Every structure is written in structure tokens, then in C-alpha cells.
């Protein structure tokens, strides 16, 4: 899970000590888009464990241990995820009434109040005498829908990886995760330490296992629909010790269903422990790469990355620790820019750190969409006590988004509007019974309003979006499929499936598409930056250019193409993208391809797209409201966690110059 470190019990034998290195680890969370800190006190208490108010570093609260806990429960929270302010789920372990049987547990915070912790049942084949079951990480893409990961001991005495899914606010019995095909079948030591979920059906978990040669290897496992598939090994870096790489992933962060970054550590051929990163592209993790420790590292740096957070594709911050030349443990962070990690840099412990050895360690990191990150962990003070530490939000990955590039809107077929980032909500038709479904939308130049249009040509305006007219159903020969606004917001166009274009306000007519040129229905449109032209796109990928819009190519000749559902233009008007329902993206002119979800078996089709202000990225949106960011597009959230009354049909963003940027189906 993003932003949560590796405060875990010892991992696979010989691996870096995923550890309980301190009695009071500090975890960094994002709540409702606002960064907040959660202090988890992991010390045994008589009747449970204590946890801080999620908006205050002081004022810890005791959370009552499960009903069957021992008098001294030895309880620890090791992972936490919050889906809104005051609504979180924490996971960990405790000792049951037998006194030595470690059991997994969870606790739920609702409207700021933590309920009693509850035992999470381990898999059916867990050792009844001593299950030694622990949950290390959790990710909650929506309320009452979380996925937790960990490990347990089976009846044969082997340690096995497990996942547990929360449904309706309660965790179901955990299930065993199938290990890679080369896993040791007789002496196994497998664990999952981290998980990142974009939705309840799109999660990636990471950890380690023992292969048939007795080597500890890093592994990842992805969710396939409602269940996790078989885990796969991620090869350790090329300079790993061939006799025992002791590789392990401790953290993972995903910015799309096919793009993640995992971090951890391994042992190189000289026997030195090094930090490791691996990147997933198009759904496949590449071989692990060594991450260079800071310049002042010891010859054997004992380096590890415990957490990672990625606000957008190719831009991440990883955090961990290393040993310097004089043997002092120091915290470190490493930044990924443009898809590549640079050398890690040391982050000094607070001024009251022990000069003999500060024992600085980062255990987690989180990066809000604005691009500033916070890393958290522990250090040893001058009298030898372990204390919490946290950076300020000074580790900037990307410059803050432009004033108009920090938002997007989604529209559903019932006229419901969903806002993200700095997009303002100024009304919707969700409570109105539409005679025909909404099919697309566009926003005003300043983002203070928006329109949406229905298939019978009716336009609805909100905020500072002015109503300039609707298409008369009597004039339609085919349903309206989308809209685009003029650059000054003083008008808009509607396009129908038969290629006819209807103009309103200061929108000028530059022509329409029609028979015999249109063999497939039109699905959307986009305007040029000056509003003196527009493109239309058909379901077969055919593009029609009018006014000063240049024809730069089409996807009409692409074999086996799924229906194209819309388009977006580059800021200079010299390029455009098309997107198909399976998530494939086609680029033309100066439009660059930054990725797609075409290689993923989507549960819900893609229905629209919008480009970022500088044209260096774009968002795709699926009918369930899940948003996929690529390039410099940042995720501000999605509607996938919301129980939708009707499917999402399009989206809209704002261009650099304040012009509404339209995508598929008028988005």
C-alpha cells in the first residue's frame, strides 16, 4: 500500500529484516485528497493497542484487541489505509488466549471512531496449533472494500502468502496465494508485504518466497477479476548473489492497472545488501534494478527501500535507509523522474539525534497529487530512545500542476457529475429523469461551469456555463454522441452519429461529415485551439477534419480494432489521440503515446479521454468511473468506488490556456 512502510516481522530467512524496528512507527496517509498523519503505537498493552487521532500527532487512542486476545495481546498494527477523512482500516496481528498463537486482525475507523479489532480468519489449511498469521499491508480503494496481505503457517509448518478481502465492512476468510511455478514445495517461507489497489478488482501485491533451489526471490501477484492469480518471480538484479540473492519486495505503488513500481532489497554477488526497484510496464514487471545508495554509503551499505509512492506514470519517490561509511544508519529517499530512478540521497535525522548513531530509518512515503512528498520513520535520540520523524513536504517530484490542469469531471448517462482535483461541482441532473441518456460533456474555460448533452440533443448548463440552445429532436437523423466548447466558452458544437454538426453561440460551422464518406457512426469530436476548426471521429477510427483542423491520420485501417469511442487534441492542434473501448490509444501528428490499457482484460470498457494541459499525458475513463492516468497526467481519484446508478459516458479537463479540452463522447 502506498505510503506505508515495512514495520514487519522478520521476512524470508536471510532477507532484509522487514522489521518491527521501533515501538511507535509513524505512517503517512492521504485522506480525502488531504495529507494527514496517523500514529500507530505498537506496544503491548493490557487490553489492546493504542492509535492516534488521524488528524493529530498527539492524543493516541486505545483500540480494543479482539475478543479472544491474550491478557497481554502483544498487539501490533503494521499497515493502514484510509479512503476518506476519519474512515480507515488498520491491519496487523495479536496473540490469542493461548498466549503464543499469533493471529491476524483488523480494525475499522468510522467517522473518526475506531471500533474493536477483530480476528481475520486465516486460510482453512492454517496450522491449528500455531498459525503464526499476520497481515502486513492493506489497501482500500473504497469504503468497506479493502484488500489485506500477509502470511501464515500451514499444517505442514511452511509459511504461506495470503490475501484477505473486505466485503460489506467485514473481512472474509483469507485465502492462500498460489506461488510461482518454481516454488519450493517442501520448505516454504513466503510472505506478501505490500499491496496497492486502484479498485476492488485491480490490485497488485508484492513480497518474497523460496524457490526450488532454496533461494529467496522477490515476487508479485496481480488480481484477476475477483481473485488473485498465481504469483510470478521478478528476477533480482543482474549482479545478485547467484548462491542466495535473498531478494524481497516490501512496498508497491500503482498509478494504473498496468503500471506499478515495487521496492525492496537484495544481496549482490559481493554479499552486500542493496536497495532494489522494479517497474511494471504493460502489466509485466521487468527485472529488478539496483538503486545506488547515497554517496557516503559504506562498502556494504545494508540498504533497503521500504516504501514507494507514485502520483503519476514515471514519477515516484521511494524511501528507506542505508549505513554510511562510519557505520551510522541513515534515512534515504530516491526520486524517479521520466521512468528512471536517480541515486538515493541521505535525509538527515532531527537535530536531537544520537551523534553516536542516529539510526535514521524511513518506513513509508506518500505523495499527494500536488507533487510534494512526505517520508516518515524513526530515529534514535540523544538519550537512546527511538522517536518518530517525518519530513516536511519538501521532496518535490514534479512541479505543481498548472492552475487549470489540476482537475477533471466525469459524466454518467443519468446526468450525474463527478468532480476530482480542483474541479468544482456546480450541479447535475442526477435527480432529474432524463428522457434520453447523457452522452458527453465539456467544461468552461475557467472551470467554473460545464455542459452536458443527451442523445436527443438537449443541453444542460451549470455554473458559469451559459445555455446557447439545444438541437431539435425533429432535426436529428441520428442521435447526438458528443459535444465540444469554443475556446472562449461562448458557444459549443454538438455532433450526431450521422456526422451532422450543430452549432450554438459563437461556434461557427466548418462543415459536417455524412454519406457516402461515413460508413460507421460518429462517436465524438474535438476542436482546434483557436476554435476555427474541429475533428470528428467515427467508431472505426476514421477521422474527418474541418476548418483549420489538419488531417494527420486515422485508425480506420487498423486490423482487429475495437470500436473507437473518442478523441482528444494536443494543445497546439498539431496532433490528436484516439482511444478504443479496449483502452488502446492511437496517436497522430505531434501527439505522443504515453501508454494504454489495451493489454489488460478490462471488466468495463473505456468510454472517453482527456489530455493534460501541456499535451504530455492524458486520462482514460472506463464506464465504471475508473480513471487511468498516463504521461504527466495525475490521478485525482475516480468514481470506481462509488455505487453508480448509471455508467459513466465521458470526461472533461481544462487545457493550459483555459480552453476546455474535450475527449471521447464530448468529454
XYZ file of C-alpha atoms in Angstrom, residues 143-639:
497
model
C -15.302 2.347 1.784
C -15.873 -1.173 3.122
C -13.849 -2.659 0.284
C -10.229 -3.359 1.198
C -7.600 -5.952 0.375
C -5.059 -7.021 3.025
C -1.977 -9.183 2.544
C 0.319 -11.176 4.789
C 1.378 -14.710 5.618
C 0.507 -17.720 7.791
C 1.874 -21.147 8.730
C 0.157 -24.142 7.145
C -0.372 -27.630 8.598
C 2.990 -28.749 7.216
C 4.797 -25.954 9.075
C 5.538 -23.913 5.922
C 4.949 -20.169 5.769
C 2.496 -19.263 3.012
C 1.357 -15.971 1.472
C -2.268 -14.962 1.945
C -4.770 -12.273 0.978
C -7.991 -11.251 2.695
C -10.765 -9.229 1.093
C -13.168 -6.973 2.914
C -16.755 -7.121 1.689
C -19.501 -5.016 3.225
C -17.230 -3.864 6.031
C -16.031 -7.305 7.171
C -13.030 -9.325 6.069
C -13.773 -12.748 4.652
C -11.573 -15.706 5.490
C -8.123 -15.195 3.988
C -7.091 -17.328 1.040
C -3.726 -18.770 0.123
C -1.909 -17.212 -2.830
C -0.522 -19.617 -5.395
C 3.253 -19.250 -5.507
C 5.388 -19.174 -8.661
C 5.736 -22.463 -10.507
C 9.322 -22.897 -9.295
C 8.443 -22.510 -5.617
C 9.855 -24.990 -3.101
C 7.056 -27.411 -2.233
C 8.548 -28.798 0.969
C 10.258 -25.960 2.826
C 8.457 -22.720 2.011
C 8.873 -19.239 3.504
C 6.545 -16.938 1.589
C 5.044 -13.582 2.524
C 3.223 -10.676 0.925
C 4.351 -7.391 2.435
C 2.625 -4.712 0.354
C -0.439 -4.162 -1.813
C -1.747 -1.345 -3.987
C -5.334 -1.289 -5.302
C -6.840 1.076 -7.859
C -10.215 -0.615 -7.434
C -11.547 -3.680 -5.678
C -10.792 -5.709 -8.819
C -7.418 -4.190 -9.643
C -4.708 -4.871 -7.041
C -1.038 -5.785 -7.131
C 0.681 -7.359 -4.111
C 4.406 -7.898 -3.559
C 6.603 -9.988 -1.292
C 9.039 -12.896 -1.325
C 9.107 -16.714 -1.489
C 11.568 -19.621 -1.542
C 12.304 -21.217 -4.906
C 13.113 -24.904 -5.532
C 16.825 -24.192 -5.055
C 16.208 -22.732 -1.603
C 16.796 -19.150 -2.782
C 14.706 -16.251 -1.510
C 13.232 -14.456 -4.512
C 11.014 -11.411 -4.948
C 7.522 -11.999 -6.253
C 4.432 -10.101 -7.379
C 0.853 -11.228 -7.794
C -1.995 -9.437 -9.541
C -5.700 -9.668 -9.052
C -7.551 -11.336 -11.905
C -11.172 -10.305 -11.535
C -12.364 -11.157 -8.045
C -9.421 -13.453 -7.211
C -5.641 -13.235 -7.208
C -3.831 -15.270 -9.826
C -0.590 -17.179 -9.487
C 2.366 -15.139 -8.268
C 5.359 -14.647 -10.538
C 9.018 -14.262 -9.714
C 10.696 -10.969 -10.508
C 14.369 -11.698 -11.199
C 16.832 -9.986 -8.888
C 19.305 -7.515 -10.443
C 21.990 -8.943 -12.710
C 24.648 -8.582 -10.006
C 22.685 -10.551 -7.406
C 24.429 -13.290 -5.461
C 23.751 -16.440 -7.533
C 24.018 -18.634 -4.457
C 21.459 -16.658 -2.421
C 20.026 -13.377 -3.762
C 17.713 -13.019 -0.729
C 15.531 -10.670 -2.748
C 12.301 -9.277 -1.344
C 9.768 -6.611 -2.266
C 8.460 -4.608 0.681
C 6.337 -1.926 -0.957
C 4.423 -1.208 -4.158
C 2.566 1.717 -5.708
C 0.378 1.557 -8.824
C -0.724 4.522 -10.909
C -2.685 2.434 -13.434
C -3.829 -1.164 -13.737
C -0.736 -1.992 -15.786
C 1.877 0.356 -14.323
C 3.381 -0.090 -10.855
C 6.703 0.300 -9.057
C 7.873 -2.196 -6.424
C 10.755 -1.620 -3.984
C 12.759 -3.737 -1.573
C 16.272 -5.155 -1.325
C 18.595 -7.997 -2.379
C 22.133 -9.253 -1.782
C 24.709 -8.657 -4.502
C 27.495 -11.029 -5.567
C 29.864 -9.406 -3.057
C 27.466 -10.253 -0.233
C 26.311 -6.654 0.257
C 22.670 -5.812 0.807
C 21.477 -3.285 -1.775
C 18.221 -1.441 -2.404
C 16.163 -2.687 -5.339
C 13.414 -1.291 -7.586
C 11.349 -2.910 -10.334
C 8.891 -1.302 -12.728
C 5.791 -2.836 -14.221
C 5.037 -1.817 -17.799
C 2.028 -3.037 -19.768
C 1.237 -5.410 -16.929
C 4.654 -7.096 -16.709
C 7.380 -6.395 -14.133
C 10.876 -6.062 -15.529
C 13.982 -7.420 -13.841
C 14.923 -5.767 -10.574
C 17.456 -2.949 -10.689
C 19.942 -1.891 -8.048
C 19.289 1.556 -6.672
C 22.534 3.340 -5.867
C 22.922 4.226 -2.201
C 23.920 7.819 -1.301
C 27.473 8.958 -1.995
C 28.535 8.482 1.611
C 27.445 4.835 1.828
C 29.606 2.136 3.339
C 31.105 -0.527 1.121
C 28.368 -2.800 2.440
C 25.515 -0.284 2.728
C 22.876 -2.631 4.143
C 20.436 -0.594 2.057
C 16.705 -1.177 1.793
C 13.712 0.596 0.308
C 10.660 0.132 2.487
C 8.014 2.241 0.777
C 7.163 3.947 -2.507
C 4.516 6.344 -3.757
C 3.829 7.235 -7.395
C 1.470 10.136 -8.147
C 1.841 9.666 -11.913
C 3.432 7.485 -14.532
C 7.235 7.552 -14.359
C 7.333 9.792 -11.281
C 7.790 8.193 -7.859
C 9.520 8.688 -4.526
C 10.977 5.666 -2.715
C 12.154 5.778 0.900
C 14.257 3.557 3.124
C 17.643 3.509 4.848
C 21.346 2.634 4.478
C 24.583 2.528 6.500
C 27.146 5.264 5.900
C 30.962 4.941 5.932
C 31.202 5.261 9.699
C 28.517 2.659 10.298
C 25.669 5.038 11.101
C 22.164 4.093 9.953
C 20.730 6.953 7.868
C 17.384 7.569 6.184
C 17.353 7.984 2.406
C 14.997 8.795 -0.447
C 15.268 8.258 -4.192
C 13.326 10.016 -6.926
C 12.103 8.562 -10.191
C 11.734 11.105 -12.996
C 10.837 10.146 -16.528
C 10.743 6.490 -15.562
C 14.300 6.258 -14.162
C 15.467 6.405 -10.534
C 18.485 8.524 -9.721
C 20.993 7.887 -6.938
C 19.431 7.977 -3.482
C 20.144 10.927 -1.198
C 20.533 10.960 2.563
C 17.941 12.736 4.679
C 19.406 13.858 7.995
C 17.762 12.837 11.239
C 16.425 15.605 13.550
C 18.875 17.789 15.437
C 18.440 15.854 18.677
C 19.530 12.573 17.065
C 22.137 10.457 18.808
C 25.558 11.506 17.440
C 26.912 8.019 18.089
C 24.347 6.535 15.715
C 21.095 8.277 14.705
C 19.524 5.012 13.470
C 17.584 7.047 10.915
C 15.067 4.929 9.016
C 12.244 5.779 6.646
C 9.465 3.212 6.682
C 6.918 4.863 4.425
C 6.313 7.687 1.966
C 3.281 9.276 0.368
C 2.987 11.810 -2.430
C -0.185 13.866 -2.815
C -1.142 14.746 -6.399
C 0.413 18.207 -5.971
C 3.815 16.537 -6.230
C 5.240 17.172 -2.752
C 6.000 14.074 -0.716
C 6.355 13.218 2.952
C 8.504 10.369 4.235
C 8.131 9.007 7.751
C 10.030 6.692 10.073
C 12.104 6.590 13.255
C 15.409 7.732 14.717
C 17.335 7.363 17.978
C 17.527 10.495 20.101
C 20.490 11.663 22.191
C 19.457 9.592 25.215
C 18.955 6.424 23.193
C 15.165 6.458 22.801
C 13.539 5.629 19.495
C 11.428 8.532 18.257
C 9.225 9.242 15.266
C 10.352 11.504 12.466
C 8.713 12.909 9.368
C 9.947 15.137 6.586
C 8.135 18.250 5.533
C 6.541 18.229 2.123
C 9.790 19.309 0.516
C 10.667 16.341 -1.680
C 9.060 17.543 -4.860
C 8.818 15.086 -7.725
C 7.024 17.282 -10.224
C 6.240 20.982 -10.368
C 2.747 21.791 -9.119
C 0.144 21.394 -11.836
C -0.874 24.496 -13.753
C -3.918 26.283 -12.358
C -6.156 24.733 -14.997
C -4.511 21.308 -15.202
C -5.453 20.060 -11.781
C -8.976 18.767 -12.318
C -11.353 16.704 -14.346
C -15.053 15.926 -14.452
C -16.894 12.718 -15.288
C -20.472 12.490 -16.504
C -22.782 9.479 -16.197
C -25.625 8.625 -18.552
C -28.220 9.791 -15.990
C -26.654 13.257 -15.900
C -24.717 12.704 -12.686
C -21.482 14.717 -12.492
C -18.400 13.590 -10.553
C -15.610 16.070 -9.784
C -11.960 15.401 -8.951
C -8.943 17.514 -8.049
C -9.910 21.181 -8.116
C -12.896 20.570 -10.358
C -15.865 22.329 -8.807
C -19.278 20.743 -8.511
C -21.924 23.251 -9.603
C -24.841 20.951 -10.270
C -26.033 17.872 -12.102
C -29.172 16.244 -13.442
C -28.737 13.123 -11.360
C -32.073 13.755 -9.624
C -33.877 14.583 -12.875
C -35.479 11.935 -15.044
C -33.864 12.417 -18.428
C -35.894 11.341 -21.417
C -32.677 10.238 -23.156
C -29.237 9.415 -21.708
C -26.396 11.881 -21.403
C -23.628 11.157 -23.897
C -20.878 13.721 -23.244
C -19.778 16.956 -21.635
C -17.488 19.980 -21.924
C -16.257 22.491 -19.345
C -15.945 26.276 -19.483
C -12.511 27.923 -19.927
C -12.126 28.869 -16.266
C -13.500 25.584 -14.945
C -16.364 27.389 -13.254
C -19.055 25.512 -15.130
C -19.865 22.765 -17.593
C -22.422 21.475 -20.042
C -23.613 18.005 -20.827
C -25.701 16.835 -23.766
C -28.175 13.980 -24.149
C -28.624 11.741 -27.169
C -31.723 13.683 -28.252
C -29.687 16.900 -28.391
C -30.803 18.507 -25.132
C -28.074 20.612 -23.500
C -27.910 21.213 -19.737
C -25.719 24.010 -18.353
C -24.309 24.557 -14.862
C -22.181 27.181 -13.105
C -20.843 29.845 -15.454
C -21.650 27.713 -18.493
C -24.264 29.651 -20.478
C -27.089 27.934 -22.307
C -26.994 28.751 -26.026
C -29.534 26.272 -27.292
C -30.244 22.611 -27.948
C -30.661 20.523 -31.071
C -34.254 19.953 -32.026
C -35.080 16.231 -31.961
C -37.096 16.816 -35.110
C -33.920 17.776 -36.993
C -31.956 14.731 -35.881
C -31.457 11.815 -38.252
C -29.144 10.105 -35.772
C -28.575 10.503 -32.018
C -26.203 13.154 -30.704
C -22.990 11.487 -29.493
C -20.861 14.321 -28.129
C -20.046 17.999 -27.822
C -17.148 20.463 -27.766
C -16.989 24.039 -26.454
C -15.442 27.047 -28.175
C -12.181 28.389 -26.680
C -13.862 31.384 -25.046
C -16.775 29.375 -23.697
C -19.167 31.497 -25.743
C -20.591 28.573 -27.687
C -20.476 24.876 -28.425
C -20.916 22.276 -31.114
C -22.898 19.044 -30.978
C -22.177 16.116 -33.267
C -24.644 13.382 -34.196
C -23.853 9.802 -35.146
C -24.675 10.515 -38.810
C -21.932 13.159 -38.922
C -24.107 16.259 -38.769
C -22.718 19.127 -36.643
C -24.951 21.631 -34.830
C -23.531 24.967 -33.661
C -24.672 27.336 -30.920
C -23.471 30.673 -29.517
C -20.244 31.858 -31.187
C -19.446 28.397 -32.543
C -19.004 28.566 -36.328
C -19.904 25.864 -38.801
C -16.989 24.458 -40.802
C -18.791 21.504 -42.291
C -20.213 18.103 -41.436
C -19.453 14.518 -42.301
C -22.024 12.368 -43.997
C -22.755 9.739 -46.617
C -21.042 8.434 -48.638
C -17.895 9.266 -46.594
C -19.249 7.976 -43.257
C -19.526 4.189 -43.250
C -19.546 3.938 -39.456
C -21.292 6.086 -36.866
C -19.562 9.153 -35.460
C -18.690 8.905 -31.758
C -17.072 12.211 -30.751
C -15.288 15.423 -31.651
C -12.544 17.850 -30.578
C -11.907 21.454 -31.573
C -8.702 23.182 -32.624
C -7.040 25.563 -30.119
C -8.355 28.698 -31.846
C -11.844 27.327 -32.367
C -11.614 27.751 -36.126
C -11.908 24.087 -36.850
C -12.716 20.680 -35.441
C -12.203 16.986 -35.923
C -14.862 14.299 -35.923
C -14.095 10.659 -35.244
C -16.041 7.541 -36.217
C -16.262 4.200 -34.430
C -13.930 2.558 -36.974
C -11.216 5.148 -36.222
C -11.891 7.309 -39.262
C -11.087 10.999 -38.691
C -12.713 13.938 -40.503
C -11.086 17.384 -40.359
C -12.852 20.718 -40.916
C -11.808 24.381 -40.845
C -8.169 24.798 -39.766
C -8.088 21.290 -38.297
C -5.465 19.235 -40.147
C -5.962 15.609 -41.058
C -2.979 13.788 -39.552
C -4.056 10.171 -39.898
C -6.671 7.729 -38.708
C -7.041 4.221 -37.301
C -9.564 3.125 -39.900
C -7.087 0.714 -41.494
C -6.053 -0.946 -38.213
C -6.959 -4.631 -38.148
C -8.971 -6.086 -35.255
C -9.586 -2.662 -33.774
C -12.283 -2.422 -31.140
C -14.729 0.456 -31.590
C -13.118 3.862 -31.169
C -15.002 5.837 -28.537
C -13.462 9.298 -28.791
C -10.524 11.631 -29.212
C -8.535 14.497 -27.690
C -6.286 17.072 -29.371
C -2.814 18.363 -28.448
C -2.578 21.959 -27.165
C -1.061 23.268 -30.418
C -3.608 21.486 -32.594
C -0.905 19.629 -34.486
C -1.828 16.229 -33.205
C -4.570 14.130 -31.680
C -5.227 10.847 -29.938
C -7.966 8.297 -30.496
C -8.999 5.779 -27.865
C -10.812 2.480 -28.395
C -13.186 0.748 -25.996
C -10.482 -1.775 -25.049
C -8.191 1.051 -23.929
C -5.847 1.096 -26.933
C -4.574 4.593 -27.737
C -3.614 5.734 -31.240
C -1.542 8.900 -31.669
C -1.134 11.114 -34.741
C 0.863 14.241 -35.576
C 2.802 15.554 -32.585
C 0.671 13.570 -30.148
C 2.893 11.115 -28.251
C 1.773 7.755 -26.938
C 2.271 7.564 -23.171
C 0.622 4.218 -22.586
C -2.698 2.455 -22.764
C -4.670 -0.328 -21.126
C -5.055 -2.243 -24.358
C -3.081 -5.191 -22.939
C -5.415 -5.545 -19.967
C -8.624 -7.548 -19.944
C -10.880 -4.743 -18.758
C -14.019 -5.555 -16.815
C -15.565 -2.299 -18.067
C -14.958 -0.622 -21.441
C -13.135 2.663 -21.832
C -15.585 5.392 -22.847
C -13.555 8.599 -23.097
C -10.314 10.514 -22.706
C -8.951 13.978 -21.963
C -5.452 15.404 -22.447
C -3.289 17.245 -19.909
C -2.611 20.978 -20.366
C 0.851 20.543 -21.897
C -0.129 17.556 -24.033
C 2.385 15.333 -22.264
C -0.203 12.995 -20.870
C -3.834 12.005 -20.872
C -6.518 10.302 -18.831
C -8.755 7.477 -19.957
C -12.037 6.713 -18.206
C -13.991 3.464 -18.136
C -17.752 3.057 -17.832
C -17.438 2.181 -14.133
C -15.720 5.522 -13.494
C -12.170 4.159 -13.150
C -9.645 6.750 -14.391
C -6.306 5.708 -15.898
C -3.567 8.402 -15.954
C -0.643 8.301 -18.386
C 2.349 10.547 -19.022
C 2.211 13.589 -16.756
C -1.475 13.064 -16.059
C -2.017 12.727 -12.328
C -4.728 10.765 -10.675
C -7.093 12.867 -8.578
C -9.442 9.982 -7.948
C -12.149 8.083 -9.775
C -15.794 7.060 -9.454
